[in-house]
Amino acid sequence: MIFWLFYFFFSFLIAYFSTFFVEKRFFKILIFSIVLSCIASFWFKTPGENTLAPIISIFFLESTILENNGYSRILRPLGLFLLVIFVSSLIFWRKKSKN
């Protein structure tokens, strides 16, 4: 359990520090969302198992083995995590009106 807390904390820090490379606010949100979803999202290691692993490690594992279980099983949860993180980042970092 403590490993996952450290893992999510450091993935959040990496995603936050990656936003320093761009100037515009929308691109900061987009890069933060992409990096955080690529690093912090997780899924089942192999189909039919209960073991969870980060999606990036599953992607590297899938690209090195000959039997292809399909990248679509990884891309669907990655896309969902990306959408959820992007929308929540837009809501969290919305521009405040000066009324």
mmCIF file of N, CA and C in Angstrom:
data_model
loop_
_atom_site.group_PDB
_atom_site.id
_atom_site.type_symbol
_atom_site.label_atom_id
_atom_site.label_comp_id
_atom_site.label_asym_id
_atom_site.label_seq_id
_atom_site.Cartn_x
_atom_site.Cartn_y
_atom_site.Cartn_z
ATOM 1 N N MET A 1 0.821 -1.193 0.000
ATOM 2 C CA MET A 1 0.000 0.000 0.000
ATOM 3 C C MET A 1 0.867 1.259 0.000
ATOM 4 N N ILE A 2 1.928 1.246 0.772
ATOM 5 C CA ILE A 2 2.782 2.431 0.842
ATOM 6 C C ILE A 2 3.508 2.654 -0.484
ATOM 7 N N PHE A 3 3.792 1.543 -1.198
ATOM 8 C CA PHE A 3 4.411 1.673 -2.515
ATOM 9 C C PHE A 3 3.510 2.455 -3.459
ATOM 10 N N TRP A 4 2.210 2.156 -3.465
ATOM 11 C CA TRP A 4 1.297 2.853 -4.363
ATOM 12 C C TRP A 4 1.167 4.331 -4.000
ATOM 13 N N LEU A 5 1.223 4.645 -2.717
ATOM 14 C CA LEU A 5 1.173 6.055 -2.315
ATOM 15 C C LEU A 5 2.394 6.814 -2.821
ATOM 16 N N PHE A 6 3.586 6.218 -2.655
ATOM 17 C CA PHE A 6 4.800 6.842 -3.185
ATOM 18 C C PHE A 6 4.752 6.936 -4.703
ATOM 19 N N TYR A 7 4.253 5.894 -5.331
ATOM 20 C CA TYR A 7 4.180 5.868 -6.787
ATOM 21 C C TYR A 7 3.282 6.988 -7.309
ATOM 22 N N PHE A 8 2.108 7.164 -6.732
ATOM 23 C CA PHE A 8 1.203 8.226 -7.174
ATOM 24 C C PHE A 8 1.743 9.609 -6.833
ATOM 25 N N PHE A 9 2.406 9.731 -5.695
ATOM 26 C CA PHE A 9 2.992 11.019 -5.327
ATOM 27 C C PHE A 9 4.082 11.424 -6.312
ATOM 28 N N PHE A 10 4.994 10.506 -6.626
ATOM 29 C CA PHE A 10 6.077 10.839 -7.549
ATOM 30 C C PHE A 10 5.584 11.007 -8.983
ATOM 31 N N SER A 11 4.568 10.276 -9.379
ATOM 32 C CA SER A 11 4.013 10.480 -10.721
ATOM 33 C C SER A 11 3.315 11.832 -10.814
ATOM 34 N N PHE A 12 2.670 12.273 -9.729
ATOM 35 C CA PHE A 12 2.077 13.607 -9.714
ATOM 36 C C PHE A 12 3.163 14.680 -9.802
ATOM 37 N N LEU A 13 4.265 14.488 -9.091
ATOM 38 C CA LEU A 13 5.364 15.452 -9.164
ATOM 39 C C LEU A 13 5.982 15.516 -10.553
ATOM 40 N N ILE A 14 6.176 14.381 -11.182
ATOM 41 C CA ILE A 14 6.734 14.359 -12.532
ATOM 42 C C ILE A 14 5.794 15.061 -13.496
ATOM 43 N N ALA A 15 4.502 14.817 -13.373
ATOM 44 C CA ALA A 15 3.527 15.477 -14.243
ATOM 45 C C ALA A 15 3.495 16.983 -13.988
ATOM 46 N N TYR A 16 3.607 17.378 -12.732
ATOM 47 C CA TYR A 16 3.606 18.807 -12.409
ATOM 48 C C TYR A 16 4.850 19.499 -12.963
ATOM 49 N N PHE A 17 6.013 18.886 -12.794
ATOM 50 C CA PHE A 17 7.247 19.504 -13.285
ATOM 51 C C PHE A 17 7.333 19.497 -14.811
ATOM 52 N N SER A 18 6.597 18.618 -15.466
ATOM 53 C CA SER A 18 6.601 18.628 -16.929
ATOM 54 C C SER A 18 5.826 19.819 -17.493
ATOM 55 N N THR A 19 5.013 20.464 -16.684
ATOM 56 C CA THR A 19 4.266 21.627 -17.168
ATOM 57 C C THR A 19 5.125 22.880 -17.260
ATOM 58 N N PHE A 20 6.320 22.859 -16.706
ATOM 59 C CA PHE A 20 7.190 24.027 -16.765
ATOM 60 C C PHE A 20 7.795 24.258 -18.149
ATOM 61 N N PHE A 21 7.618 23.312 -19.055
ATOM 62 C CA PHE A 21 8.216 23.432 -20.377
ATOM 63 C C PHE A 21 7.365 24.240 -21.352
ATOM 64 N N VAL A 22 6.120 24.546 -21.005
ATOM 65 C CA VAL A 22 5.240 25.318 -21.893
ATOM 66 C C VAL A 22 4.732 26.549 -21.149
ATOM 67 N N GLU A 23 4.252 27.507 -21.936
ATOM 68 C CA GLU A 23 3.805 28.779 -21.364
ATOM 69 C C GLU A 23 2.286 28.881 -21.237
ATOM 70 N N LYS A 24 1.561 28.436 -22.242
ATOM 71 C CA LYS A 24 0.110 28.615 -22.256
ATOM 72 C C LYS A 24 -0.575 27.671 -21.282
ATOM 73 N N ARG A 25 -1.635 28.171 -20.670
ATOM 74 C CA ARG A 25 -2.331 27.424 -19.624
ATOM 75 C C ARG A 25 -2.989 26.154 -20.152
ATOM 76 N N PHE A 26 -3.580 26.209 -21.351
ATOM 77 C CA PHE A 26 -4.232 25.021 -21.909
ATOM 78 C C PHE A 26 -3.221 23.908 -22.171
ATOM 79 N N PHE A 27 -2.049 24.269 -22.701
ATOM 80 C CA PHE A 27 -1.029 23.254 -22.964
ATOM 81 C C PHE A 27 -0.446 22.697 -21.676
ATOM 82 N N LYS A 28 -0.396 23.518 -20.636
ATOM 83 C CA LYS A 28 0.034 23.018 -19.329
ATOM 84 C C LYS A 28 -0.928 21.954 -18.811
ATOM 85 N N ILE A 29 -2.221 22.231 -18.948
ATOM 86 C CA ILE A 29 -3.234 21.275 -18.509
ATOM 87 C C ILE A 29 -3.171 20.011 -19.352
ATOM 88 N N LEU A 30 -2.989 20.167 -20.662
ATOM 89 C CA LEU A 30 -2.929 19.020 -21.558
ATOM 90 C C LEU A 30 -1.707 18.146 -21.264
ATOM 91 N N ILE A 31 -0.552 18.752 -21.097
ATOM 92 C CA ILE A 31 0.664 17.979 -20.803
ATOM 93 C C ILE A 31 0.566 17.324 -19.438
ATOM 94 N N PHE A 32 0.055 18.038 -18.450
ATOM 95 C CA PHE A 32 -0.129 17.457 -17.132
ATOM 96 C C PHE A 32 -1.035 16.232 -17.195
ATOM 97 N N SER A 33 -2.123 16.341 -17.939
ATOM 98 C CA SER A 33 -3.074 15.233 -18.042
ATOM 99 C C SER A 33 -2.469 14.043 -18.764
ATOM 100 N N ILE A 34 -1.764 14.275 -19.843
ATOM 101 C CA ILE A 34 -1.164 13.177 -20.604
ATOM 102 C C ILE A 34 -0.094 12.469 -19.798
ATOM 103 N N VAL A 35 0.792 13.235 -19.179
ATOM 104 C CA VAL A 35 1.877 12.629 -18.418
ATOM 105 C C VAL A 35 1.335 11.884 -17.200
ATOM 106 N N LEU A 36 0.414 12.490 -16.483
ATOM 107 C CA LEU A 36 -0.135 11.834 -15.303
ATOM 108 C C LEU A 36 -0.915 10.581 -15.672
ATOM 109 N N SER A 37 -1.683 10.623 -16.746
ATOM 110 C CA SER A 37 -2.437 9.432 -17.124
ATOM 111 C C SER A 37 -1.526 8.331 -17.651
ATOM 112 N N CYS A 38 -0.458 8.682 -18.331
ATOM 113 C CA CYS A 38 0.476 7.645 -18.816
ATOM 114 C C CYS A 38 1.248 7.000 -17.673
ATOM 115 N N ILE A 39 1.611 7.772 -16.680
ATOM 116 C CA ILE A 39 2.416 7.226 -15.589
ATOM 117 C C ILE A 39 1.556 6.594 -14.500
ATOM 118 N N ALA A 40 0.478 7.230 -14.112
ATOM 119 C CA ALA A 40 -0.251 6.812 -12.910
ATOM 120 C C ALA A 40 -1.407 5.850 -13.164
ATOM 121 N N SER A 41 -1.813 5.661 -14.406
ATOM 122 C CA SER A 41 -2.939 4.752 -14.637
ATOM 123 C C SER A 41 -2.485 3.300 -14.522
ATOM 124 N N PHE A 42 -3.387 2.451 -14.110
ATOM 125 C CA PHE A 42 -3.052 1.047 -13.878
ATOM 126 C C PHE A 42 -4.165 0.167 -14.424
ATOM 127 N N TRP A 43 -3.817 -1.097 -14.686
ATOM 128 C CA TRP A 43 -4.774 -2.057 -15.213
ATOM 129 C C TRP A 43 -4.283 -3.448 -14.865
ATOM 130 N N PHE A 44 -5.045 -4.460 -15.225
ATOM 131 C CA PHE A 44 -4.685 -5.835 -14.916
ATOM 132 C C PHE A 44 -3.468 -6.259 -15.731
ATOM 133 N N LYS A 45 -2.521 -6.934 -15.063
ATOM 134 C CA LYS A 45 -1.262 -7.297 -15.717
ATOM 135 C C LYS A 45 -1.489 -8.221 -16.907
ATOM 136 N N THR A 46 -2.264 -9.252 -16.733
ATOM 137 C CA THR A 46 -2.633 -10.134 -17.832
ATOM 138 C C THR A 46 -4.145 -10.347 -17.775
ATOM 139 N N PRO A 47 -4.752 -10.630 -18.909
ATOM 140 C CA PRO A 47 -6.203 -10.845 -18.902
ATOM 141 C C PRO A 47 -6.583 -12.043 -18.029
ATOM 142 N N GLY A 48 -7.564 -11.839 -17.186
ATOM 143 C CA GLY A 48 -8.040 -12.901 -16.318
ATOM 144 C C GLY A 48 -7.374 -12.966 -14.961
ATOM 145 N N GLU A 49 -6.404 -12.113 -14.697
ATOM 146 C CA GLU A 49 -5.738 -12.088 -13.392
ATOM 147 C C GLU A 49 -6.273 -10.935 -12.562
ATOM 148 N N ASN A 50 -6.004 -10.984 -11.268
ATOM 149 C CA ASN A 50 -6.404 -9.904 -10.367
ATOM 150 C C ASN A 50 -5.245 -8.996 -10.004
ATOM 151 N N THR A 51 -4.069 -9.201 -10.584
ATOM 152 C CA THR A 51 -2.891 -8.412 -10.276
ATOM 153 C C THR A 51 -2.894 -7.124 -11.084
ATOM 154 N N LEU A 52 -2.745 -5.993 -10.401
ATOM 155 C CA LEU A 52 -2.712 -4.697 -11.065
ATOM 156 C C LEU A 52 -1.268 -4.256 -11.281
ATOM 157 N N ALA A 53 -1.053 -3.522 -12.373
ATOM 158 C CA ALA A 53 0.270 -2.983 -12.683
ATOM 159 C C ALA A 53 0.070 -1.668 -13.436
ATOM 160 N N PRO A 54 1.072 -0.793 -13.408
ATOM 161 C CA PRO A 54 0.970 0.447 -14.189
ATOM 162 C C PRO A 54 0.865 0.138 -15.685
ATOM 163 N N ILE A 55 0.095 0.939 -16.389
ATOM 164 C CA ILE A 55 -0.139 0.697 -17.808
ATOM 165 C C ILE A 55 1.136 0.836 -18.622
ATOM 166 N N ILE A 56 2.020 1.729 -18.227
ATOM 167 C CA ILE A 56 3.256 1.919 -18.988
ATOM 168 C C ILE A 56 4.116 0.658 -18.949
ATOM 169 N N SER A 57 4.152 -0.036 -17.822
ATOM 170 C CA SER A 57 4.924 -1.279 -17.754
ATOM 171 C C SER A 57 4.243 -2.393 -18.541
ATOM 172 N N ILE A 58 2.913 -2.411 -18.557
ATOM 173 C CA ILE A 58 2.189 -3.399 -19.357
ATOM 174 C C ILE A 58 2.431 -3.141 -20.839
ATOM 175 N N PHE A 59 2.500 -1.882 -21.230
ATOM 176 C CA PHE A 59 2.774 -1.538 -22.622
ATOM 177 C C PHE A 59 4.151 -2.049 -23.042
ATOM 178 N N PHE A 60 5.163 -1.841 -22.203
ATOM 179 C CA PHE A 60 6.500 -2.342 -22.527
ATOM 180 C C PHE A 60 6.530 -3.866 -22.556
ATOM 181 N N LEU A 61 5.793 -4.495 -21.682
ATOM 182 C CA LEU A 61 5.710 -5.952 -21.677
ATOM 183 C C LEU A 61 5.014 -6.461 -22.936
ATOM 184 N N GLU A 62 3.935 -5.818 -23.338
ATOM 185 C CA GLU A 62 3.203 -6.221 -24.542
ATOM 186 C C GLU A 62 4.044 -6.031 -25.798
ATOM 187 N N SER A 63 4.898 -5.033 -25.817
ATOM 188 C CA SER A 63 5.690 -4.789 -27.019
ATOM 189 C C SER A 63 6.867 -5.750 -27.142
ATOM 190 N N THR A 64 7.227 -6.467 -26.080
ATOM 191 C CA THR A 64 8.364 -7.374 -26.136
ATOM 192 C C THR A 64 7.968 -8.838 -26.297
ATOM 193 N N ILE A 65 6.720 -9.202 -26.073
ATOM 194 C CA ILE A 65 6.335 -10.602 -26.194
ATOM 195 C C ILE A 65 5.738 -10.869 -27.568
ATOM 196 N N LEU A 66 5.815 -12.115 -27.985
ATOM 197 C CA LEU A 66 5.320 -12.474 -29.309
ATOM 198 C C LEU A 66 3.814 -12.632 -29.338
ATOM 199 N N GLU A 67 3.242 -13.235 -28.303
ATOM 200 C CA GLU A 67 1.789 -13.363 -28.252
ATOM 201 C C GLU A 67 1.185 -12.011 -27.941
ATOM 202 N N ASN A 68 0.363 -11.545 -28.824
ATOM 203 C CA ASN A 68 -0.206 -10.208 -28.660
ATOM 204 C C ASN A 68 -1.588 -10.325 -28.028
ATOM 205 N N ASN A 69 -1.732 -9.859 -26.807
ATOM 206 C CA ASN A 69 -3.046 -9.811 -26.161
ATOM 207 C C ASN A 69 -3.825 -8.588 -26.615
ATOM 208 N N GLY A 70 -3.176 -7.726 -27.337
ATOM 209 C CA GLY A 70 -3.851 -6.554 -27.875
ATOM 210 C C GLY A 70 -3.563 -5.304 -27.068
ATOM 211 N N TYR A 71 -3.236 -4.269 -27.812
ATOM 212 C CA TYR A 71 -3.020 -2.982 -27.162
ATOM 213 C C TYR A 71 -4.343 -2.325 -26.790
ATOM 214 N N SER A 72 -5.434 -2.800 -27.378
ATOM 215 C CA SER A 72 -6.727 -2.174 -27.099
ATOM 216 C C SER A 72 -7.151 -2.382 -25.647
ATOM 217 N N ARG A 73 -6.699 -3.480 -25.028
ATOM 218 C CA ARG A 73 -7.049 -3.689 -23.622
ATOM 219 C C ARG A 73 -6.328 -2.700 -22.725
ATOM 220 N N ILE A 74 -5.251 -2.107 -23.209
ATOM 221 C CA ILE A 74 -4.513 -1.098 -22.446
ATOM 222 C C ILE A 74 -4.993 0.305 -22.809
ATOM 223 N N LEU A 75 -5.297 0.521 -24.085
ATOM 224 C CA LEU A 75 -5.655 1.862 -24.537
ATOM 225 C C LEU A 75 -7.023 2.320 -24.032
ATOM 226 N N ARG A 76 -7.941 1.400 -23.829
ATOM 227 C CA ARG A 76 -9.265 1.795 -23.314
ATOM 228 C C ARG A 76 -9.192 2.391 -21.907
ATOM 229 N N PRO A 77 -8.558 1.722 -20.933
ATOM 230 C CA PRO A 77 -8.474 2.368 -19.610
ATOM 231 C C PRO A 77 -7.573 3.591 -19.609
ATOM 232 N N LEU A 78 -6.531 3.588 -20.469
ATOM 233 C CA LEU A 78 -5.668 4.764 -20.554
ATOM 234 C C LEU A 78 -6.445 5.961 -21.082
ATOM 235 N N GLY A 79 -7.274 5.753 -22.088
ATOM 236 C CA GLY A 79 -8.108 6.832 -22.610
ATOM 237 C C GLY A 79 -9.111 7.332 -21.586
ATOM 238 N N LEU A 80 -9.676 6.414 -20.810
ATOM 239 C CA LEU A 80 -10.613 6.818 -19.759
ATOM 240 C C LEU A 80 -9.910 7.637 -18.680
ATOM 241 N N PHE A 81 -8.727 7.176 -18.241
ATOM 242 C CA PHE A 81 -7.965 7.940 -17.250
ATOM 243 C C PHE A 81 -7.579 9.309 -17.797
ATOM 244 N N LEU A 82 -7.176 9.362 -19.063
ATOM 245 C CA LEU A 82 -6.803 10.637 -19.669
ATOM 246 C C LEU A 82 -7.989 11.588 -19.700
ATOM 247 N N LEU A 83 -9.151 11.101 -20.081
ATOM 248 C CA LEU A 83 -10.339 11.945 -20.141
ATOM 249 C C LEU A 83 -10.739 12.451 -18.756
ATOM 250 N N VAL A 84 -10.727 11.579 -17.775
ATOM 251 C CA VAL A 84 -11.115 11.970 -16.411
ATOM 252 C C VAL A 84 -10.128 12.984 -15.838
ATOM 253 N N ILE A 85 -8.845 12.741 -16.013
ATOM 254 C CA ILE A 85 -7.830 13.657 -15.475
ATOM 255 C C ILE A 85 -7.870 14.988 -16.209
ATOM 256 N N PHE A 86 -8.077 14.969 -17.537
ATOM 257 C CA PHE A 86 -8.126 16.211 -18.301
ATOM 258 C C PHE A 86 -9.323 17.064 -17.899
ATOM 259 N N VAL A 87 -10.489 16.457 -17.780
ATOM 260 C CA VAL A 87 -11.695 17.222 -17.407
ATOM 261 C C VAL A 87 -11.578 17.743 -15.979
ATOM 262 N N SER A 88 -11.073 16.915 -15.066
ATOM 263 C CA SER A 88 -10.923 17.397 -13.688
ATOM 264 C C SER A 88 -9.858 18.480 -13.586
ATOM 265 N N SER A 89 -8.812 18.417 -14.402
ATOM 266 C CA SER A 89 -7.807 19.480 -14.409
ATOM 267 C C SER A 89 -8.375 20.770 -14.965
ATOM 268 N N LEU A 90 -9.196 20.660 -16.006
ATOM 269 C CA LEU A 90 -9.837 21.864 -16.545
ATOM 270 C C LEU A 90 -10.753 22.508 -15.515
ATOM 271 N N ILE A 91 -11.485 21.703 -14.777
ATOM 272 C CA ILE A 91 -12.382 22.236 -13.753
ATOM 273 C C ILE A 91 -11.583 22.851 -12.611
ATOM 274 N N PHE A 92 -10.508 22.188 -12.213
ATOM 275 C CA PHE A 92 -9.705 22.669 -11.090
ATOM 276 C C PHE A 92 -8.945 23.945 -11.438
ATOM 277 N N TRP A 93 -8.428 24.036 -12.662
ATOM 278 C CA TRP A 93 -7.623 25.190 -13.072
ATOM 279 C C TRP A 93 -8.388 26.166 -13.936
ATOM 280 N N ARG A 94 -9.705 26.248 -13.763
ATOM 281 C CA ARG A 94 -10.475 27.184 -14.582
ATOM 282 C C ARG A 94 -10.105 28.615 -14.216
ATOM 283 N N LYS A 95 -10.289 29.466 -15.184
ATOM 284 C CA LYS A 95 -9.954 30.873 -14.982
ATOM 285 C C LYS A 95 -11.023 31.539 -14.146
ATOM 286 N N LYS A 96 -10.629 32.236 -13.142
ATOM 287 C CA LYS A 96 -11.565 32.967 -12.287
ATOM 288 C C LYS A 96 -11.925 34.289 -12.956
ATOM 289 N N SER A 97 -13.208 34.597 -12.949
ATOM 290 C CA SER A 97 -13.641 35.873 -13.523
ATOM 291 C C SER A 97 -13.357 36.994 -12.511
ATOM 292 N N LYS A 98 -13.153 38.203 -13.040
ATOM 293 C CA LYS A 98 -12.792 39.332 -12.181
ATOM 294 C C LYS A 98 -13.978 40.249 -11.944
ATOM 295 N N ASN A 99 -15.155 39.716 -11.818
ATOM 296 C CA ASN A 99 -16.346 40.540 -11.589
ATOM 297 C C ASN A 99 -16.433 40.971 -10.169
#
